[in-house]
Amino acid sequence: MRFVLATNNVEKVAEIRDIFSGSILELISLDELGTQPKMEETKETFLENAYQKATAIMEYFNMPAMADDSGLEVDALDGSPGVLSKRYSGINASDRENNQKLIGELSDISKENRSARFKTAAVCVFVDGKRVEAEGVLDGKIILDERGDSGFGYDPFFVPNGHDLTLAQMSLVMKNSISHRGKAFRALRKVLEREI
Ligand code: IMP
């Protein structure tokens, strides 16, 4: 069975494809379909945003669609940037601009108080309206000096608990084995493979 992956983020496509390698479920990217329909994220939770993106793509292509919505919650910032992670420093902000804002806000906060977590809601929406969902969390700490150049987003500033490397210093396989997105999509894969 073929699913459209509702994201324009090429790093996410690579991570999710790795998680579904060897599966009977085939993932098709928007790039491969040659069109990039507009997807909004206007809701207040990761789960609602993920459903909003998957539903838009399912309706556009009339095919089952998968999406995730993810973000970073920093305790010292009362859970920000949260659902605004992508546009933390402005509507078309780059990862660098978002990271600069984050580090600026945490510069006076001690290392012990820079606890944070990544969260992912991963969902699948079928043409008949059936919906499947799963969530994943990765706890860690924010560092103030960036390390590593793999991954994307806040990866160079995030050290998962129990590790010394940032996510940006890990291989894709290593990141996927512990990450919020890895956990959420592995759980989603299990449910989908059982039901299909
Ligand atoms: P979205 O799920 O595409 O809306 O992602 C929101 C934003 O959260 C991204 O643009 C990144 O800034 C951040 N983010 C989500 N997942 C990750 C991750 O695995 N590593 C680093 N940043 C992430």
mmCIF file of C-alpha atoms and ligand atoms in Angstrom:
data_model
loop_
_atom_site.group_PDB
_atom_site.id
_atom_site.type_symbol
_atom_site.label_atom_id
_atom_site.label_comp_id
_atom_site.label_asym_id
_atom_site.label_seq_id
_atom_site.Cartn_x
_atom_site.Cartn_y
_atom_site.Cartn_z
ATOM 1 C CA MET A 1 0.000 0.000 0.000
ATOM 2 C CA ARG A 2 1.282 3.471 -0.947
ATOM 3 C CA PHE A 3 1.248 6.495 1.360
ATOM 4 C CA VAL A 4 2.126 10.091 0.564
ATOM 5 C CA LEU A 5 4.499 11.635 3.083
ATOM 6 C CA ALA A 6 3.111 15.088 3.866
ATOM 7 C CA THR A 7 6.307 17.080 4.430
ATOM 8 C CA ASN A 8 8.583 19.339 2.403
ATOM 9 C CA ASN A 9 11.489 18.734 4.792
ATOM 10 C CA VAL A 10 14.031 16.506 2.970
ATOM 11 C CA GLU A 11 15.800 15.556 6.216
ATOM 12 C CA LYS A 12 12.488 14.355 7.663
ATOM 13 C CA VAL A 13 11.802 12.334 4.499
ATOM 14 C CA ALA A 14 15.200 10.617 4.909
ATOM 15 C CA GLU A 15 14.563 9.866 8.601
ATOM 16 C CA ILE A 16 11.042 8.500 8.042
ATOM 17 C CA ARG A 17 12.118 6.420 5.010
ATOM 18 C CA ASP A 18 14.854 4.849 7.116
ATOM 19 C CA ILE A 19 12.273 3.915 9.768
ATOM 20 C CA PHE A 20 10.043 2.243 7.118
ATOM 21 C CA SER A 21 12.879 0.431 5.328
ATOM 22 C CA GLY A 22 11.917 -3.188 4.697
ATOM 23 C CA SER A 23 8.229 -2.465 5.260
ATOM 24 C CA ILE A 24 5.379 -3.558 3.014
ATOM 25 C CA LEU A 25 4.221 0.078 3.238
ATOM 26 C CA GLU A 26 5.602 2.274 0.451
ATOM 27 C CA LEU A 27 6.238 5.953 1.137
ATOM 28 C CA ILE A 28 6.090 8.514 -1.673
ATOM 29 C CA SER A 29 7.487 12.000 -1.118
ATOM 30 C CA LEU A 30 5.904 15.221 -2.404
ATOM 31 C CA ASP A 31 9.083 15.711 -4.481
ATOM 32 C CA GLU A 32 8.425 12.446 -6.301
ATOM 33 C CA LEU A 33 4.849 13.527 -7.018
ATOM 34 C CA GLY A 34 6.284 16.725 -8.490
ATOM 35 C CA THR A 35 3.984 19.121 -6.690
ATOM 36 C CA GLN A 36 4.081 20.895 -3.350
ATOM 37 C CA PRO A 37 0.515 21.667 -2.231
ATOM 38 C CA LYS A 38 0.261 24.234 0.553
ATOM 39 C CA MET A 39 0.079 22.769 4.050
ATOM 40 C CA GLU A 40 -0.924 24.818 7.038
ATOM 41 C CA GLU A 41 -0.037 24.283 10.703
ATOM 42 C CA THR A 42 -2.447 26.543 12.521
ATOM 43 C CA LYS A 43 -3.526 24.363 15.446
ATOM 44 C CA GLU A 44 -2.490 24.380 19.087
ATOM 45 C CA THR A 45 -1.129 20.850 19.493
ATOM 46 C CA PHE A 46 1.344 18.672 17.586
ATOM 47 C CA LEU A 47 -1.372 16.052 17.075
ATOM 48 C CA GLU A 48 -3.891 18.501 15.593
ATOM 49 C CA ASN A 49 -1.224 20.003 13.308
ATOM 50 C CA ALA A 50 -0.143 16.560 12.106
ATOM 51 C CA TYR A 51 -3.781 15.707 11.248
ATOM 52 C CA GLN A 52 -4.192 19.062 9.512
ATOM 53 C CA LYS A 53 -1.192 18.383 7.222
ATOM 54 C CA ALA A 54 -2.042 14.704 6.547
ATOM 55 C CA THR A 55 -5.689 15.509 5.783
ATOM 56 C CA ALA A 56 -4.765 18.293 3.333
ATOM 57 C CA ILE A 57 -2.444 15.939 1.436
ATOM 58 C CA MET A 58 -4.861 12.980 1.535
ATOM 59 C CA GLU A 59 -7.615 15.199 0.053
ATOM 60 C CA TYR A 60 -5.281 16.735 -2.572
ATOM 61 C CA PHE A 61 -3.988 13.379 -3.940
ATOM 62 C CA ASN A 62 -6.940 11.178 -2.893
ATOM 63 C CA MET A 63 -4.393 8.786 -1.396
ATOM 64 C CA PRO A 64 -3.616 7.771 2.189
ATOM 65 C CA ALA A 65 -1.192 10.259 3.747
ATOM 66 C CA MET A 66 1.216 10.303 6.662
ATOM 67 C CA ALA A 67 2.459 13.377 8.477
ATOM 68 C CA ASP A 68 4.206 14.374 11.625
ATOM 69 C CA ASP A 69 4.322 17.541 13.623
ATOM 70 C CA SER A 70 7.250 17.899 15.953
ATOM 71 C CA GLY A 71 8.896 20.504 18.103
ATOM 72 C CA LEU A 72 11.030 21.402 21.052
ATOM 73 C CA GLU A 73 9.702 22.195 24.535
ATOM 74 C CA VAL A 74 12.139 23.953 26.887
ATOM 75 C CA ASP A 75 11.199 23.904 30.586
ATOM 76 C CA ALA A 76 12.876 27.237 31.422
ATOM 77 C CA LEU A 77 10.783 28.829 28.639
ATOM 78 C CA ASP A 78 7.499 27.332 29.891
ATOM 79 C CA GLY A 79 7.392 24.832 27.026
ATOM 80 C CA SER A 80 8.318 27.237 24.211
ATOM 81 C CA PRO A 81 8.957 27.123 21.303
ATOM 82 C CA GLY A 82 6.514 24.156 21.192
ATOM 83 C CA VAL A 83 4.203 24.192 18.168
ATOM 84 C CA LEU A 84 5.948 27.390 17.049
ATOM 85 C CA SER A 85 9.350 25.625 16.767
ATOM 86 C CA LYS A 86 9.561 26.117 13.007
ATOM 87 C CA ARG A 87 8.753 29.823 13.122
ATOM 88 C CA TYR A 88 10.166 30.698 16.538
ATOM 89 C CA SER A 89 11.969 33.816 15.341
ATOM 90 C CA GLY A 90 9.523 34.719 12.550
ATOM 91 C CA ILE A 91 7.275 33.316 9.859
ATOM 92 C CA ASN A 92 10.025 32.356 7.375
ATOM 93 C CA ALA A 93 12.790 31.904 9.942
ATOM 94 C CA SER A 94 15.817 29.743 9.103
ATOM 95 C CA ASP A 95 17.094 27.065 11.505
ATOM 96 C CA ARG A 96 20.045 29.369 12.273
ATOM 97 C CA GLU A 97 17.752 32.271 13.226
ATOM 98 C CA ASN A 98 15.588 30.035 15.432
ATOM 99 C CA ASN A 99 18.689 28.605 17.119
ATOM 100 C CA GLN A 100 20.102 32.098 17.741
ATOM 101 C CA LYS A 101 16.870 33.163 19.394
ATOM 102 C CA LEU A 102 16.760 30.019 21.542
ATOM 103 C CA ILE A 103 20.371 30.403 22.717
ATOM 104 C CA GLY A 104 19.835 34.108 23.371
ATOM 105 C CA GLU A 105 16.904 33.316 25.646
ATOM 106 C CA LEU A 106 18.817 30.624 27.540
ATOM 107 C CA SER A 107 22.171 32.419 27.868
ATOM 108 C CA ASP A 108 21.588 33.269 31.563
ATOM 109 C CA ILE A 109 20.081 29.908 32.477
ATOM 110 C CA SER A 110 22.346 27.381 34.229
ATOM 111 C CA LYS A 111 23.089 24.031 32.593
ATOM 112 C CA GLU A 112 20.937 22.127 35.141
ATOM 113 C CA ASN A 113 17.947 24.266 34.228
ATOM 114 C CA ARG A 114 18.210 23.835 30.478
ATOM 115 C CA SER A 115 16.141 20.632 30.367
ATOM 116 C CA ALA A 116 14.033 20.187 27.237
ATOM 117 C CA ARG A 117 12.330 17.596 25.113
ATOM 118 C CA PHE A 118 11.466 16.942 21.503
ATOM 119 C CA LYS A 119 7.973 15.660 20.812
ATOM 120 C CA THR A 120 6.486 14.115 17.686
ATOM 121 C CA ALA A 121 2.916 13.308 16.771
ATOM 122 C CA ALA A 122 2.864 10.951 13.766
ATOM 123 C CA VAL A 123 -0.420 10.269 12.009
ATOM 124 C CA CYS A 124 -1.903 8.480 9.035
ATOM 125 C CA VAL A 125 -5.172 9.464 7.371
ATOM 126 C CA PHE A 126 -6.979 7.155 4.921
ATOM 127 C CA VAL A 127 -9.314 8.154 2.099
ATOM 128 C CA ASP A 128 -12.298 6.594 3.920
ATOM 129 C CA GLY A 129 -11.622 8.821 6.944
ATOM 130 C CA LYS A 130 -9.882 6.197 9.102
ATOM 131 C CA ARG A 131 -7.107 7.690 11.255
ATOM 132 C CA VAL A 132 -4.115 6.167 13.072
ATOM 133 C CA GLU A 133 -1.785 8.071 15.418
ATOM 134 C CA ALA A 134 1.301 7.623 17.609
ATOM 135 C CA GLU A 135 3.524 9.885 19.687
ATOM 136 C CA GLY A 136 7.201 9.948 20.671
ATOM 137 C CA VAL A 137 9.289 11.961 23.151
ATOM 138 C CA LEU A 138 13.047 12.481 23.564
ATOM 139 C CA ASP A 139 14.281 14.138 26.778
ATOM 140 C CA GLY A 140 17.562 16.027 26.950
ATOM 141 C CA LYS A 141 19.374 19.317 27.564
ATOM 142 C CA ILE A 142 20.121 22.414 25.538
ATOM 143 C CA ILE A 143 23.805 23.399 25.222
ATOM 144 C CA LEU A 144 24.893 26.939 24.349
ATOM 145 C CA ASP A 145 27.706 26.091 21.887
ATOM 146 C CA GLU A 146 26.601 24.259 18.796
ATOM 147 C CA ARG A 147 28.138 20.884 17.938
ATOM 148 C CA GLY A 148 27.797 18.784 14.782
ATOM 149 C CA ASP A 149 26.415 19.363 11.315
ATOM 150 C CA SER A 150 24.050 16.462 10.635
ATOM 151 C CA GLY A 151 20.286 16.553 11.038
ATOM 152 C CA PHE A 152 18.362 19.808 11.059
ATOM 153 C CA GLY A 153 16.591 22.355 13.254
ATOM 154 C CA TYR A 154 17.726 22.462 16.870
ATOM 155 C CA ASP A 155 19.840 19.261 16.571
ATOM 156 C CA PRO A 156 23.272 20.952 17.109
ATOM 157 C CA PHE A 157 22.115 22.332 20.492
ATOM 158 C CA PHE A 158 20.310 19.255 21.873
ATOM 159 C CA VAL A 159 22.061 16.538 23.914
ATOM 160 C CA PRO A 160 19.722 13.605 24.680
ATOM 161 C CA ASN A 161 19.784 12.320 28.287
ATOM 162 C CA GLY A 162 22.313 9.502 28.693
ATOM 163 C CA HIS A 163 24.403 10.723 25.730
ATOM 164 C CA ASP A 164 27.382 13.064 25.266
ATOM 165 C CA LEU A 165 26.786 13.832 21.589
ATOM 166 C CA THR A 166 24.272 16.302 20.222
ATOM 167 C CA LEU A 167 21.706 14.932 17.740
ATOM 168 C CA ALA A 168 23.688 16.724 15.007
ATOM 169 C CA GLN A 169 26.781 14.657 15.890
ATOM 170 C CA MET A 170 24.892 11.377 15.421
ATOM 171 C CA SER A 171 24.387 9.379 12.240
ATOM 172 C CA LEU A 172 20.849 9.235 10.872
ATOM 173 C CA VAL A 173 20.554 5.625 12.060
ATOM 174 C CA MET A 174 21.728 6.535 15.582
ATOM 175 C CA LYS A 175 19.397 9.552 15.779
ATOM 176 C CA ASN A 176 16.443 7.472 14.563
ATOM 177 C CA SER A 177 17.144 4.743 17.120
ATOM 178 C CA ILE A 178 16.501 7.149 20.039
ATOM 179 C CA SER A 179 14.578 10.091 18.621
ATOM 180 C CA HIS A 180 11.044 11.349 19.186
ATOM 181 C CA ARG A 181 10.327 10.847 15.462
ATOM 182 C CA GLY A 182 11.875 7.359 15.479
ATOM 183 C CA LYS A 183 9.688 6.319 18.411
ATOM 184 C CA ALA A 184 6.502 7.793 16.956
ATOM 185 C CA PHE A 185 6.911 6.384 13.427
ATOM 186 C CA ARG A 186 8.054 2.940 14.621
ATOM 187 C CA ALA A 187 4.858 2.764 16.704
ATOM 188 C CA LEU A 188 2.793 3.979 13.723
ATOM 189 C CA ARG A 189 4.467 1.388 11.451
ATOM 190 C CA LYS A 190 3.594 -1.399 13.891
ATOM 191 C CA VAL A 191 -0.097 -0.451 14.005
ATOM 192 C CA LEU A 192 -0.339 0.011 10.218
ATOM 193 C CA GLU A 193 1.414 -3.269 9.414
ATOM 194 C CA ARG A 194 -0.858 -5.106 11.823
ATOM 195 C CA GLU A 195 -4.002 -3.620 10.303
ATOM 196 C CA ILE A 196 -3.170 -3.768 6.585
HETATM 197 P P1 IMP B 1 7.542 20.540 11.836
HETATM 198 O O1 IMP B 1 7.165 19.249 12.458
HETATM 199 O O2 IMP B 1 8.016 20.373 10.441
HETATM 200 O O3 IMP B 1 6.521 21.594 12.003
HETATM 201 O O4 IMP B 1 8.860 20.976 12.633
HETATM 202 C C1 IMP B 1 8.876 22.036 13.488
HETATM 203 C C2 IMP B 1 10.273 22.464 13.810
HETATM 204 O O5 IMP B 1 10.686 21.747 14.988
HETATM 205 C C3 IMP B 1 11.378 22.209 12.800
HETATM 206 O O6 IMP B 1 11.451 23.224 11.850
HETATM 207 C C4 IMP B 1 12.597 22.198 13.692
HETATM 208 O O7 IMP B 1 12.998 23.508 13.999
HETATM 209 C C5 IMP B 1 12.053 21.561 14.957
HETATM 210 N N1 IMP B 1 12.289 20.121 14.914
HETATM 211 C C6 IMP B 1 11.382 19.137 14.694
HETATM 212 N N2 IMP B 1 11.977 17.936 14.730
HETATM 213 C C7 IMP B 1 13.283 18.171 14.959
HETATM 214 C C8 IMP B 1 14.407 17.311 15.083
HETATM 215 O O8 IMP B 1 14.347 16.076 14.957
HETATM 216 N N3 IMP B 1 15.559 17.929 15.328
HETATM 217 C C9 IMP B 1 15.698 19.267 15.460
HETATM 218 N N4 IMP B 1 14.690 20.114 15.325
HETATM 219 C C10 IMP B 1 13.479 19.557 15.090
#
